[in-house]
């Protein structure tokens, strides 16, 4: 039976959830929701930085967990629909190819780059609005929908993760630039293949 999503507790018997999530991210794009009794802000940031698509602290209402599972699946699972170049494009920028239908990012050497569901949605938002300053709130709405409840800096964490995957020098980015007191700008030309 295929797996659509992983719900991963941080406190496991033989291995902690953080290291398991890191190992999972090296081989899979499978969406991950992390659970933890640790409500510290740092733990949530670490969970998102290592590749989790969402993070929920215990105790929680089962309906909230179900709602988060559905939201993550909406963002990460491809709809079953015929793909055509006009509705499911491949977006090309700076030697990279973002295949919208397959939810894949490929380098100029055609190597597959693993992205979490949240990273893919954020990169797609950037690629669909190149050369334009986007605020954190705009990016959150575009990538996750207006009803998404996340802490203020989750976009910053995902931008940092994308920079490490896309940029030659993540500390001096050329693709995803920070605009002081504005947000971020995807500073490249994007074309549809």
Coordinates of N, CA and C in Angstrom, one line a residue:
X1 N 0.8 -1.2 0.0 CA 0.0 0.0 0.0 C 0.9 1.2 0.0
X2 N 0.7 2.2 -0.9 CA 1.5 3.4 -1.0 C 1.3 4.3 0.2
X3 N 2.3 5.0 0.6 CA 2.2 6.0 1.7 C 2.1 7.4 1.1
X4 N 1.1 8.1 1.6 CA 0.9 9.5 1.1 C 1.5 10.6 2.0
X5 N 1.7 10.2 3.3 CA 2.1 11.2 4.3 C 2.7 10.5 5.5
X6 N 3.7 11.1 6.2 CA 4.2 10.6 7.4 C 3.9 11.5 8.5
X7 N 3.4 10.9 9.6 CA 3.2 11.7 10.9 C 4.3 11.1 11.8
X8 N 5.2 12.0 12.2 CA 6.4 11.6 12.8 C 6.6 12.2 14.2
X9 N 6.6 11.4 15.3 CA 6.8 11.9 16.6 C 8.3 12.2 16.8
X10 N 8.7 13.2 17.5 CA 10.1 13.5 17.7 C 10.7 12.5 18.7
X11 N 9.9 12.1 19.8 CA 10.5 11.2 20.8 C 10.2 9.8 20.4
X12 N 11.1 9.1 19.8 CA 11.0 7.7 19.4 C 12.0 6.9 20.2
X13 N 11.8 5.6 20.2 CA 12.6 4.7 21.1 C 14.0 4.6 20.7
X14 N 14.3 4.3 19.4 CA 15.7 4.1 19.0 C 16.3 5.2 18.3
X15 N 15.5 6.1 17.7 CA 16.1 7.3 17.0 C 15.1 8.4 17.1
X16 N 15.7 9.6 17.3 CA 14.8 10.8 17.4 C 14.2 11.1 16.1
X17 N 13.0 11.8 16.1 CA 12.3 12.1 14.9 C 13.0 13.1 14.0
X18 N 13.8 14.0 14.6 CA 14.6 14.9 13.8 C 15.5 14.2 12.8
X19 N 16.3 13.2 13.4 CA 17.3 12.5 12.5 C 16.5 11.6 11.5
X20 N 15.4 11.1 11.9 CA 14.6 10.2 11.0 C 14.1 11.1 9.8
X21 N 13.6 12.3 10.2 CA 13.1 13.2 9.1 C 14.2 13.6 8.2
X22 N 15.4 13.9 8.7 CA 16.6 14.2 7.9 C 16.9 13.1 6.9
X23 N 16.9 11.9 7.4 CA 17.1 10.7 6.5 C 16.1 10.6 5.5
X24 N 14.8 10.8 5.9 CA 13.7 10.7 4.9 C 13.8 11.7 3.8
X25 N 14.2 12.9 4.2 CA 14.4 14.0 3.2 C 15.5 13.7 2.2
X26 N 16.5 12.9 2.5 CA 17.5 12.6 1.5 C 17.0 11.7 0.4
X27 N 16.0 11.0 0.7 CA 15.5 10.0 -0.3 C 14.1 10.2 -0.8
X28 N 13.3 11.1 -0.2 CA 11.9 11.2 -0.5 C 11.4 12.6 -0.4
X29 N 10.3 12.8 -1.2 CA 9.5 14.1 -1.1 C 8.3 13.9 -0.3
X30 N 8.1 12.8 0.3 CA 6.9 12.4 1.1 C 6.6 13.5 2.1
X31 N 5.4 14.0 2.2 CA 5.1 15.1 3.2 C 5.2 14.5 4.6
X32 N 5.7 15.4 5.5 CA 5.9 15.0 6.9 C 5.3 16.0 7.8
X33 N 4.5 15.5 8.8 CA 4.0 16.3 9.9 C 4.7 15.8 11.1
X34 N 5.4 16.7 11.8 CA 6.0 16.3 13.1 C 5.2 16.6 14.3
X35 N 5.2 15.7 15.2 CA 4.4 15.8 16.5 C 5.5 15.9 17.6
X36 N 5.2 16.7 18.6 CA 6.1 16.7 19.8 C 5.4 17.3 21.0
X37 N 5.8 16.8 22.2 CA 5.4 17.4 23.4 C 6.2 18.6 23.7
X38 N 7.3 18.8 23.0 CA 8.2 20.0 23.1 C 7.5 21.2 22.4
X39 N 7.1 22.2 23.1 CA 6.4 23.3 22.5 C 7.4 24.5 22.3
X40 N 8.7 24.3 22.5 CA 9.6 25.4 22.4 C 9.7 25.8 20.9
X41 N 9.8 27.1 20.7 CA 9.8 27.8 19.4 C 11.0 27.2 18.6
X42 N 12.1 27.0 19.3 CA 13.3 26.5 18.6 C 13.1 25.1 18.0
X43 N 12.4 24.2 18.7 CA 12.1 22.9 18.2 C 11.2 22.9 17.0
X44 N 10.2 23.9 16.9 CA 9.4 24.0 15.7 C 10.2 24.5 14.6
X45 N 11.1 25.4 14.8 CA 12.0 25.9 13.7 C 12.9 24.8 13.2
X46 N 13.5 24.1 14.1 CA 14.4 23.0 13.7 C 13.6 22.0 12.8
X47 N 12.4 21.6 13.3 CA 11.6 20.7 12.6 C 11.3 21.1 11.2
X48 N 10.9 22.4 11.0 CA 10.6 22.9 9.7 C 11.9 23.0 8.8
X49 N 13.0 23.4 9.5 CA 14.3 23.6 8.7 C 14.8 22.3 8.2
X50 N 14.6 21.2 8.9 CA 15.1 19.9 8.4 C 14.2 19.2 7.4
X51 N 13.0 19.8 7.1 CA 12.2 19.3 6.0 C 10.7 19.0 6.4
X52 N 10.3 19.1 7.6 CA 8.9 18.9 7.9 C 8.0 19.9 7.2
X53 N 6.8 19.4 6.8 CA 5.9 20.3 6.1 C 5.0 21.0 7.1
X54 N 4.9 20.4 8.3 CA 4.0 21.1 9.4 C 4.5 20.5 10.7
X55 N 4.2 21.2 11.8 CA 4.6 20.8 13.1 C 3.5 21.0 14.1
X56 N 3.1 20.0 14.9 CA 2.0 20.1 15.8 C 2.5 19.7 17.2
X57 N 2.2 20.5 18.2 CA 2.6 20.2 19.6 C 1.4 19.5 20.3
X58 N 1.9 18.6 21.2 CA 0.9 17.9 22.1 C 0.6 18.7 23.3
X59 N -0.5 18.6 23.9 CA -1.7 17.8 23.4 C -2.4 18.6 22.3
X60 N -3.0 17.8 21.4 CA -3.8 18.5 20.3 C -5.1 17.8 20.1
X61 N -6.0 18.5 19.4 CA -7.3 17.9 19.1 C -7.1 17.0 17.9
X62 N -7.7 15.9 17.8 CA -7.6 15.0 16.7 C -8.1 15.6 15.4
X63 N -9.1 16.5 15.6 CA -9.7 17.2 14.4 C -8.7 18.1 13.8
X64 N -7.9 18.8 14.7 CA -6.8 19.7 14.1 C -5.8 18.9 13.4
X65 N -5.4 17.7 13.9 CA -4.4 16.9 13.2 C -5.0 16.5 11.8
X66 N -6.2 16.0 11.8 CA -6.9 15.6 10.5 C -6.9 16.8 9.6
X67 N -7.3 18.0 10.1 CA -7.3 19.2 9.2 C -5.9 19.5 8.6
X68 N -4.9 19.3 9.5 CA -3.5 19.6 9.0 C -3.1 18.6 8.0
X69 N -3.4 17.3 8.2 CA -3.1 16.2 7.2 C -3.8 16.6 5.9
X70 N -5.1 16.9 5.9 CA -5.8 17.3 4.7 C -5.1 18.5 4.0
X71 N -4.7 19.5 4.7 CA -4.1 20.7 4.2 C -2.8 20.4 3.5
X72 N -1.9 19.6 4.2 CA -0.6 19.2 3.6 C -0.8 18.4 2.4
X73 N -1.8 17.4 2.4 CA -2.0 16.6 1.2 C -2.5 17.5 0.0
X74 N -3.4 18.5 0.3 CA -3.8 19.4 -0.8 C -2.7 20.1 -1.4
X75 N -1.7 20.4 -0.6 CA -0.5 21.2 -1.2 C 0.5 20.3 -1.8
X76 N 0.5 19.0 -1.5 CA 1.6 18.2 -1.9 C 1.3 17.1 -2.9
X77 N 0.0 16.6 -2.9 CA -0.4 15.5 -3.8 C -0.9 16.1 -5.1
X78 N -0.3 15.5 -6.2 CA -0.8 16.0 -7.5 C -2.2 15.6 -7.8
X79 N -3.0 16.5 -8.3 CA -4.4 16.1 -8.6 C -4.3 15.1 -9.8
X80 N -5.3 14.2 -9.9 CA -5.3 13.3 -11.0 C -6.1 14.0 -12.2
X81 N -5.3 14.5 -13.1 CA -5.8 15.2 -14.2 C -4.8 15.1 -15.4
X82 N -5.3 15.1 -16.6 CA -4.4 15.1 -17.7 C -3.5 16.3 -17.7
X83 N -2.3 16.1 -18.0 CA -1.4 17.3 -18.0 C -1.1 17.7 -19.4
X84 N -1.2 19.0 -19.7 CA -0.8 19.5 -21.0 C 0.1 20.7 -20.7
X85 N 0.9 21.0 -21.7 CA 1.9 22.1 -21.6 C 1.3 23.4 -21.1
X86 N 0.0 23.7 -21.5 CA -0.6 25.0 -21.2 C -1.1 25.0 -19.7
X87 N -1.5 23.8 -19.2 CA -2.0 23.8 -17.8 C -1.0 23.3 -16.8
X88 N 0.0 22.5 -17.3 CA 1.0 22.0 -16.4 C 2.4 22.3 -17.0
X89 N 2.8 23.5 -16.9 CA 4.1 23.9 -17.5 C 5.3 23.4 -16.8
X90 N 6.4 23.5 -17.5 CA 7.7 23.4 -16.9 C 8.3 24.8 -16.9
X91 N 8.6 25.3 -15.7 CA 9.1 26.7 -15.6 C 10.7 26.6 -15.5
X92 N 11.3 27.4 -16.4 CA 12.8 27.4 -16.5 C 13.4 28.7 -16.0
X93 N 14.4 28.6 -15.2 CA 15.0 29.8 -14.7 C 16.5 29.5 -14.3
X94 N 17.4 30.3 -14.7 CA 18.8 30.2 -14.3 C 19.4 28.8 -14.4
X95 N 19.0 28.0 -15.4 CA 19.5 26.6 -15.5 C 18.7 25.6 -14.8
X96 N 17.7 26.0 -14.1 CA 16.8 25.1 -13.3 C 15.5 24.8 -14.1
X97 N 14.9 23.7 -13.9 CA 13.6 23.3 -14.5 C 12.7 22.9 -13.4
X98 N 11.5 23.6 -13.2 CA 10.5 23.3 -12.2 C 9.3 22.7 -13.0
X99 N 9.2 21.4 -12.9 CA 8.1 20.7 -13.5 C 6.9 20.7 -12.6
X100 N 5.8 21.5 -13.0 CA 4.7 21.7 -12.1 C 3.8 20.4 -12.0
X101 N 3.7 19.7 -13.1 CA 2.9 18.5 -13.1 C 3.5 17.4 -12.2
X102 N 4.8 17.2 -12.3 CA 5.5 16.2 -11.5 C 5.9 16.7 -10.1
X103 N 5.8 18.0 -9.9 CA 6.3 18.6 -8.7 C 7.8 18.2 -8.5
X104 N 8.6 18.5 -9.5 CA 10.0 18.1 -9.5 C 10.8 19.4 -9.9
X105 N 12.0 19.5 -9.2 CA 13.0 20.5 -9.6 C 14.2 19.7 -10.1
X106 N 14.7 20.2 -11.3 CA 15.9 19.6 -11.8 C 16.9 20.6 -12.1
X107 N 18.2 20.3 -11.9 CA 19.3 21.2 -12.1 C 19.7 21.3 -13.6
X108 N 20.6 22.1 -13.9 CA 21.1 22.2 -15.3 C 21.7 20.9 -15.8
X109 N 22.2 20.1 -14.9 CA 22.7 18.7 -15.2 C 21.6 17.7 -15.2
X110 N 20.3 18.1 -15.1 CA 19.1 17.2 -15.1 C 19.1 16.3 -13.8
X111 N 19.8 16.8 -12.8 CA 19.7 16.0 -11.5 C 18.5 16.5 -10.7
X112 N 17.8 15.5 -10.2 CA 16.6 15.7 -9.4 C 17.0 16.3 -8.0
X113 N 16.4 17.4 -7.6 CA 16.7 18.1 -6.3 C 15.4 17.8 -5.5
X114 N 15.6 17.2 -4.3 CA 14.5 16.9 -3.4 C 14.0 18.1 -2.7
X115 N 12.7 18.4 -2.8 CA 12.1 19.5 -2.2 C 10.9 19.0 -1.3
X116 N 10.7 19.6 -0.2 CA 9.5 19.2 0.6 C 8.3 19.9 -0.1
X117 N 7.1 19.5 0.3 CA 5.9 20.1 -0.3 C 5.9 21.6 -0.1
X118 N 6.2 22.0 1.1 CA 6.3 23.5 1.4 C 7.3 24.2 0.5
X119 N 8.5 23.6 0.4 CA 9.5 24.2 -0.4 C 9.1 24.3 -1.9
X120 N 8.4 23.2 -2.4 CA 8.0 23.3 -3.8 C 6.9 24.4 -4.0
X121 N 6.0 24.5 -3.1 CA 4.9 25.5 -3.2 C 5.5 26.9 -3.1
X122 N 6.4 27.1 -2.3 CA 7.1 28.4 -2.2 C 7.8 28.7 -3.4
X123 N 8.6 27.8 -3.9 CA 9.4 28.0 -5.2 C 8.4 28.3 -6.4
X124 N 7.4 27.6 -6.4 CA 6.4 27.8 -7.5 C 5.8 29.2 -7.4
X125 N 5.5 29.6 -6.2 CA 5.0 31.0 -6.0 C 6.0 32.0 -6.5
X126 N 7.3 31.8 -6.2 CA 8.3 32.7 -6.7 C 8.4 32.7 -8.2
X127 N 8.4 31.5 -8.8 CA 8.5 31.3 -10.2 C 7.4 31.9 -11.0
X128 N 6.2 31.9 -10.4 CA 5.0 32.5 -11.0 C 4.9 34.0 -10.9
X129 N 5.8 34.6 -10.0 CA 5.8 36.0 -9.8 C 7.3 36.5 -9.8
X130 N 8.0 36.3 -10.9 CA 9.4 36.8 -11.0 C 9.5 38.3 -11.0
X131 N 10.7 38.8 -10.5 CA 11.0 40.2 -10.6 C 10.0 41.1 -9.9
X132 N 9.4 40.5 -8.9 CA 8.4 41.3 -8.1 C 8.6 41.1 -6.6
X133 N 8.6 42.1 -5.8 CA 8.7 42.0 -4.4 C 7.5 41.4 -3.8
X134 N 7.6 40.4 -3.0 CA 6.5 39.7 -2.4 C 6.7 39.7 -0.9
X135 N 5.7 40.2 -0.1 CA 5.8 40.2 1.3 C 5.7 38.7 1.9
X136 N 6.1 38.6 3.1 CA 5.9 37.3 3.8 C 4.4 36.8 3.7
X137 N 3.5 37.7 4.0 CA 2.1 37.4 4.0 C 1.6 37.0 2.6
X138 N 2.1 37.7 1.6 CA 1.7 37.3 0.2 C 2.2 35.9 -0.1
X139 N 3.5 35.6 0.3 CA 4.1 34.3 0.0 C 3.3 33.2 0.8
X140 N 3.0 33.5 2.0 CA 2.2 32.5 2.8 C 0.9 32.2 2.2
X141 N 0.2 33.3 1.7 CA -1.1 33.1 1.1 C -1.0 32.3 -0.2
X142 N 0.0 32.6 -1.0 CA 0.2 31.9 -2.3 C 0.7 30.5 -2.1
X143 N 1.6 30.2 -1.2 CA 2.1 28.9 -1.0 C 1.3 28.0 -0.2
X144 N 0.5 28.6 0.8 CA -0.2 27.7 1.7 C -1.7 28.0 1.8
X145 N -2.1 29.1 1.2 CA -3.5 29.5 1.3 C -3.8 30.5 2.4
X146 N -4.8 31.3 2.3 CA -5.0 32.3 3.2 C -5.4 31.8 4.6
X147 N -5.9 30.6 4.7 CA -6.3 30.1 6.0 C -5.2 29.4 6.8
X148 N -4.0 29.4 6.2 CA -2.9 28.7 6.9 C -2.5 29.4 8.2
X149 N -2.4 28.7 9.3 CA -1.9 29.3 10.5 C -0.5 28.8 10.8
X150 N 0.5 29.6 10.6 CA 1.9 29.3 10.9 C 2.5 30.5 11.6
X151 N 3.6 30.2 12.3 CA 4.2 31.3 12.9 C 4.9 32.2 11.9
X152 N 5.1 33.4 12.3 CA 5.5 34.5 11.4 C 6.8 34.2 10.5
X153 N 7.7 33.5 11.1 CA 9.0 33.3 10.4 C 9.1 32.0 9.6
X154 N 8.0 31.3 9.4 CA 8.2 30.0 8.7 C 8.6 30.2 7.3
X155 N 8.1 31.3 6.6 CA 8.6 31.6 5.3 C 10.1 31.8 5.2
X156 N 10.6 32.5 6.2 CA 12.1 32.8 6.2 C 12.8 31.5 6.3
X157 N 12.3 30.5 7.1 CA 13.0 29.2 7.2 C 13.0 28.5 5.9
X158 N 11.8 28.5 5.2 CA 11.8 27.8 3.9 C 12.6 28.5 2.8
X159 N 12.7 29.9 2.9 CA 13.5 30.6 1.9 C 15.0 30.2 2.2
X160 N 15.4 30.1 3.4 CA 16.7 29.7 3.7 C 17.0 28.3 3.2
X161 N 16.1 27.4 3.3 CA 16.3 26.0 2.8 C 16.4 26.0 1.3
X162 N 15.5 26.8 0.6 CA 15.6 26.9 -0.8 C 16.9 27.5 -1.3
X163 N 17.4 28.5 -0.6 CA 18.6 29.1 -1.0 C 19.8 28.1 -0.9
X164 N 19.8 27.2 0.1 CA 20.8 26.2 0.2 C 20.7 25.2 -0.9
X165 N 19.6 25.0 -1.5 CA 19.4 24.1 -2.6 C 19.7 24.7 -4.0
X166 N 19.4 26.0 -4.1 CA 19.4 26.6 -5.4 C 20.6 27.5 -5.6
X167 N 21.1 28.2 -4.6 CA 22.1 29.2 -4.8 C 23.5 28.6 -4.7
X168 N 24.4 29.2 -5.5 CA 25.8 28.8 -5.5 C 26.4 29.2 -4.1
X169 N 26.1 30.5 -3.7 CA 26.5 31.0 -2.4 C 25.2 31.4 -1.6
X170 N 24.7 30.6 -0.8 CA 23.4 30.9 -0.1 C 23.5 32.2 0.8
X171 N 24.7 32.6 1.2 CA 24.9 33.8 2.0 C 24.9 35.0 1.2
X172 N 25.1 34.9 -0.1 CA 25.0 36.0 -1.0 C 24.1 35.6 -2.2
X173 N 22.8 35.5 -2.0 CA 21.9 34.9 -3.0 C 21.7 35.8 -4.2
X174 N 21.6 35.1 -5.3 CA 21.3 35.9 -6.6 C 19.9 35.6 -7.1
X175 N 19.4 34.4 -6.8 CA 18.0 34.1 -7.3 C 16.9 34.6 -6.3
X176 N 17.0 34.3 -5.1 CA 16.0 34.8 -4.1 C 16.6 35.8 -3.2
X177 N 16.3 37.1 -3.6 CA 16.9 38.2 -2.8 C 16.0 38.7 -1.7
X178 N 16.6 39.1 -0.7 CA 15.9 39.8 0.4 C 15.7 41.3 0.1
X179 N 14.5 41.8 0.2 CA 14.3 43.2 0.0 C 14.0 43.8 1.4
X180 N 14.9 44.6 1.9 CA 14.8 45.2 3.2 C 13.4 45.9 3.4
X181 N 12.7 45.5 4.5 CA 11.4 46.1 4.8 C 10.4 45.8 3.8
X182 N 10.6 44.8 2.9 CA 9.7 44.5 1.9 C 9.3 43.0 1.8
X183 N 10.3 42.2 1.8 CA 10.0 40.7 1.7 C 11.1 40.1 0.9
X184 N 10.7 39.4 -0.2 CA 11.6 38.7 -1.1 C 11.3 38.9 -2.5
X185 N 12.3 38.8 -3.4 CA 12.1 38.9 -4.8 C 12.8 37.8 -5.5
X186 N 12.2 37.1 -6.5 CA 12.8 36.1 -7.3 C 13.4 36.9 -8.5
X187 N 14.7 37.1 -8.4 CA 15.4 38.0 -9.3 C 16.0 37.3 -10.5
X188 N 15.1 36.7 -11.2 CA 15.6 36.1 -12.5 C 14.4 36.0 -13.5
X189 N 14.8 35.7 -14.7 CA 13.7 35.6 -15.7 C 13.2 34.2 -15.7
X190 N 11.9 34.0 -15.8 CA 11.3 32.7 -15.9 C 10.6 32.5 -17.2
X191 N 10.8 31.4 -17.8 CA 10.1 31.1 -19.1 C 9.4 29.7 -19.0
X192 N 8.4 29.6 -19.8 CA 7.7 28.3 -19.8 C 8.2 27.4 -20.9
X193 N 8.5 26.2 -20.6 CA 9.0 25.3 -21.6 C 7.8 24.5 -22.3

